[in-house]
Amino acid sequence: MDRVPLERKVLSENDRIAADLRARFLEHGVLCLNLISSPGSGKTSLLERTLEALPRQDRVAVLTGDIQTENDANRLKRFHFPVKQITTGGTCHLDARMIERHLADWRLQDLDLLFVENVGNLVCPSSYDLGEAAKIVVLSVTEGEDKPLKYPSIFFKSDLLVLNKIDLLPYVPFDINAAAENARKVHPGMEIVKVSSLTGAGLHEWITWLEAKRKAHKSLVETAS
Ligand SMILES: Nc1nc2c(ncn2[C@@H]2O[C@H](COP(=O)(O)OP(=O)(O)OP(=O)(O)O)[C@@H](O)[C@H]2O)c(=O)[nH]1
Ligand SMILES: [Mg+2]
């Protein structure tokens, strides 16, 4: 089979499983968020700060993707929420089947919020629907303000841009207004929060966004049921 029809077949199979996952998330009232960025932008760090901030009794879990290691799961496990590593063995993105398989022994009725940390990559993960309610793209200030223009797909498809590592702004030539402008050129009206996962600056804005999303999702679930 040619590469293009084969790619189409893989993607339509992925979309079928993702649609099934989305229906299950809705049925059980689980808000699933898919975090995407290039390697090292701070997805795990943002999740560490987030899990630290959430009340222990919150019904939250994390699936974290990596090509090779269990490092991120080990970092996230210490917050006592369920965490599972998905090791792709070389694949540059998570797909819906990997999510389905790793959720198999978790009861969705016991969860309200599921974070998925995708493999560090700004291109491949954008093509794979995981059944999430929203994609979130993380861009750090060391990467250059032109990235939304160079990698438009993920900025277009994400509900939120988290601009991370703002503590480094005094040391790098990064124009944060130009970065926001570029993101909104690709995705008009895109929501943006500016944070430092190191110092905690701006994290309240991210938590406020998250809580609003959880509330909106709860209303959606109630309307659907
Ligand atoms: N100065 C600074 N460093 C940060 C910040 N957030 C993360 N880092 C550092 O950036 C590096 C990468 O952070 P990670 O959280 O591992 O990034 P990631 O996106 O999960 O990386 P991958 O999973 O490999 O794609 C680590 O050394 C973090 O300590 C931040 O806000 N400010
Ligand atoms: Mg990580």
Tab-separated table of N, CA, C and O in Angstrom, residues 19-59:
chain	number	residue	atom	x	y	z
A	19	ALA	N	-12.953	8.298	19.166
A	19	ALA	CA	-14.378	8.649	19.313
A	19	ALA	C	-15.005	7.794	20.417
A	19	ALA	O	-15.822	8.268	21.223
A	20	ASP	N	-14.605	6.529	20.458
A	20	ASP	CA	-15.107	5.612	21.476
A	20	ASP	C	-14.633	6.067	22.873
A	20	ASP	O	-15.422	6.105	23.827
A	21	LEU	N	-13.359	6.448	22.957
A	21	LEU	CA	-12.827	6.948	24.246
A	21	LEU	C	-13.579	8.207	24.678
A	21	LEU	O	-13.956	8.356	25.847
A	22	ARG	N	-13.803	9.104	23.700
A	22	ARG	CA	-14.483	10.369	24.036
A	22	ARG	C	-15.875	10.084	24.594
A	22	ARG	O	-16.307	10.710	25.565
A	23	ALA	N	-16.561	9.139	23.973
A	23	ALA	CA	-17.910	8.788	24.438
A	23	ALA	C	-17.839	8.217	25.860
A	23	ALA	O	-18.677	8.539	26.721
A	24	ARG	N	-16.822	7.388	26.119
A	24	ARG	CA	-16.677	6.805	27.475
A	24	ARG	C	-16.328	7.884	28.495
A	24	ARG	O	-16.834	7.885	29.627
A	25	PHE	N	-15.455	8.821	28.113
A	25	PHE	CA	-15.107	9.918	29.036
A	25	PHE	C	-16.367	10.727	29.386
A	25	PHE	O	-16.582	11.099	30.539
A	26	LEU	N	-17.181	10.975	28.364
A	26	LEU	CA	-18.402	11.758	28.589
A	26	LEU	C	-19.370	10.986	29.489
A	26	LEU	O	-19.914	11.528	30.449
A	27	GLU	N	-19.510	9.702	29.188
A	27	GLU	CA	-20.429	8.859	29.967
A	27	GLU	C	-20.046	8.855	31.455
A	27	GLU	O	-20.910	8.896	32.335
A	28	HIS	N	-18.752	8.829	31.742
A	28	HIS	CA	-18.294	8.742	33.131
A	28	HIS	C	-17.886	10.098	33.712
A	28	HIS	O	-17.381	10.154	34.839
A	29	GLY	N	-18.090	11.170	32.937
A	29	GLY	CA	-17.812	12.516	33.445
A	29	GLY	C	-16.332	12.794	33.660
A	29	GLY	O	-15.951	13.522	34.576
A	30	VAL	N	-15.476	12.202	32.802
A	30	VAL	CA	-14.027	12.424	32.934
A	30	VAL	C	-13.589	13.525	31.963
A	30	VAL	O	-13.853	13.434	30.758
A	31	LEU	N	-12.937	14.548	32.495
A	31	LEU	CA	-12.344	15.577	31.635
A	31	LEU	C	-10.927	15.127	31.286
A	31	LEU	O	-10.075	14.991	32.171
A	32	CYS	N	-10.680	14.880	29.995
A	32	CYS	CA	-9.348	14.434	29.564
A	32	CYS	C	-8.647	15.574	28.832
A	32	CYS	O	-9.199	16.152	27.890
A	33	LEU	N	-7.443	15.910	29.291
A	33	LEU	CA	-6.659	17.005	28.695
A	33	LEU	C	-5.340	16.457	28.176
A	33	LEU	O	-4.631	15.747	28.900
A	34	ASN	N	-5.009	16.795	26.943
A	34	ASN	CA	-3.833	16.255	26.251
A	34	ASN	C	-2.766	17.353	26.146
A	34	ASN	O	-2.945	18.331	25.429
A	35	LEU	N	-1.678	17.199	26.916
A	35	LEU	CA	-0.623	18.224	26.954
A	35	LEU	C	0.465	17.918	25.923
A	35	LEU	O	1.046	16.825	25.942
A	36	ILE	N	0.741	18.895	25.087
A	36	ILE	CA	1.680	18.694	23.978
A	36	ILE	C	2.717	19.822	23.956
A	36	ILE	O	2.373	20.986	24.167
A	37	SER	N	3.964	19.453	23.723
A	37	SER	CA	5.015	20.467	23.535
A	37	SER	C	6.238	19.790	22.958
A	37	SER	O	6.301	18.556	22.896
A	38	SER	N	7.229	20.575	22.585
A	38	SER	CA	8.504	19.973	22.197
A	38	SER	C	9.207	19.447	23.450
A	38	SER	O	8.825	19.798	24.583
A	39	PRO	N	10.225	18.604	23.284
A	39	PRO	CA	10.894	18.044	24.465
A	39	PRO	C	11.427	19.141	25.385
A	39	PRO	O	12.047	20.101	24.909
A	40	GLY	N	11.135	19.003	26.663
A	40	GLY	CA	11.742	19.890	27.642
A	40	GLY	C	11.070	21.237	27.856
A	40	GLY	O	11.582	22.080	28.595
A	41	SER	N	9.887	21.462	27.257
A	41	SER	CA	9.214	22.761	27.458
A	41	SER	C	8.623	22.894	28.855
A	41	SER	O	8.313	24.003	29.295
A	42	GLY	N	8.412	21.737	29.506
A	42	GLY	CA	7.939	21.813	30.887
A	42	GLY	C	6.602	21.151	31.161
A	42	GLY	O	5.931	21.499	32.142
A	43	LYS	N	6.214	20.159	30.350
A	43	LYS	CA	4.924	19.484	30.587
A	43	LYS	C	4.907	18.797	31.946
A	43	LYS	O	3.966	18.955	32.726
A	44	THR	N	5.959	18.015	32.226
A	44	THR	CA	5.973	17.289	33.508
A	44	THR	C	6.082	18.268	34.667
A	44	THR	O	5.423	18.091	35.704
A	45	SER	N	6.864	19.316	34.496
A	45	SER	CA	7.006	20.316	35.571
A	45	SER	C	5.665	20.991	35.862
A	45	SER	O	5.307	21.194	37.030
A	46	LEU	N	4.925	21.314	34.796
A	46	LEU	CA	3.605	21.926	34.990
A	46	LEU	C	2.678	20.954	35.716
A	46	LEU	O	1.930	21.348	36.622
A	47	LEU	N	2.759	19.678	35.341
A	47	LEU	CA	1.922	18.675	36.021
A	47	LEU	C	2.336	18.507	37.478
A	47	LEU	O	1.476	18.335	38.352
A	48	GLU	N	3.637	18.580	37.750
A	48	GLU	CA	4.089	18.470	39.152
A	48	GLU	C	3.467	19.598	39.986
A	48	GLU	O	2.920	19.350	41.067
A	49	ARG	N	3.562	20.820	39.453
A	49	ARG	CA	2.996	21.958	40.197
A	49	ARG	C	1.478	21.819	40.345
A	49	ARG	O	0.897	22.199	41.350
A	50	THR	N	0.839	21.257	39.301
A	50	THR	CA	-0.625	21.135	39.308
A	50	THR	C	-1.068	20.088	40.331
A	50	THR	O	-1.974	20.351	41.144
A	51	LEU	N	-0.434	18.925	40.309
A	51	LEU	CA	-0.813	17.853	41.245
A	51	LEU	C	-0.561	18.304	42.681
A	51	LEU	O	-1.327	17.975	43.593
A	52	GLU	N	0.503	19.085	42.844
A	52	GLU	CA	0.832	19.628	44.175
A	52	GLU	C	-0.284	20.558	44.673
A	52	GLU	O	-0.597	20.594	45.849
A	53	ALA	N	-0.899	21.294	43.717
A	53	ALA	CA	-1.909	22.294	44.082
A	53	ALA	C	-3.300	21.687	44.273
A	53	ALA	O	-4.151	22.284	44.940
A	54	LEU	N	-3.541	20.510	43.686
A	54	LEU	CA	-4.894	19.943	43.753
A	54	LEU	C	-5.125	19.235	45.093
A	54	LEU	O	-4.212	18.592	45.615
A	55	PRO	N	-6.340	19.342	45.628
A	55	PRO	CA	-6.635	18.637	46.872
A	55	PRO	C	-6.457	17.124	46.705
A	55	PRO	O	-6.794	16.583	45.648
A	56	ARG	N	-5.915	16.485	47.734
A	56	ARG	CA	-5.639	15.037	47.705
A	56	ARG	C	-6.853	14.191	47.319
A	56	ARG	O	-6.728	13.136	46.727
A	57	GLN	N	-8.048	14.708	47.729
A	57	GLN	CA	-9.252	13.887	47.488
A	57	GLN	C	-9.773	14.029	46.054
A	57	GLN	O	-10.713	13.337	45.665
A	58	ASP	N	-9.166	14.939	45.261
A	58	ASP	CA	-9.601	15.074	43.872
A	58	ASP	C	-9.347	13.775	43.114
A	58	ASP	O	-8.327	13.123	43.328
A	59	ARG	N	-10.282	13.459	42.209
A	59	ARG	CA	-10.172	12.185	41.486
A	59	ARG	C	-9.440	12.431	40.164
A	59	ARG	O	-10.046	12.581	39.111
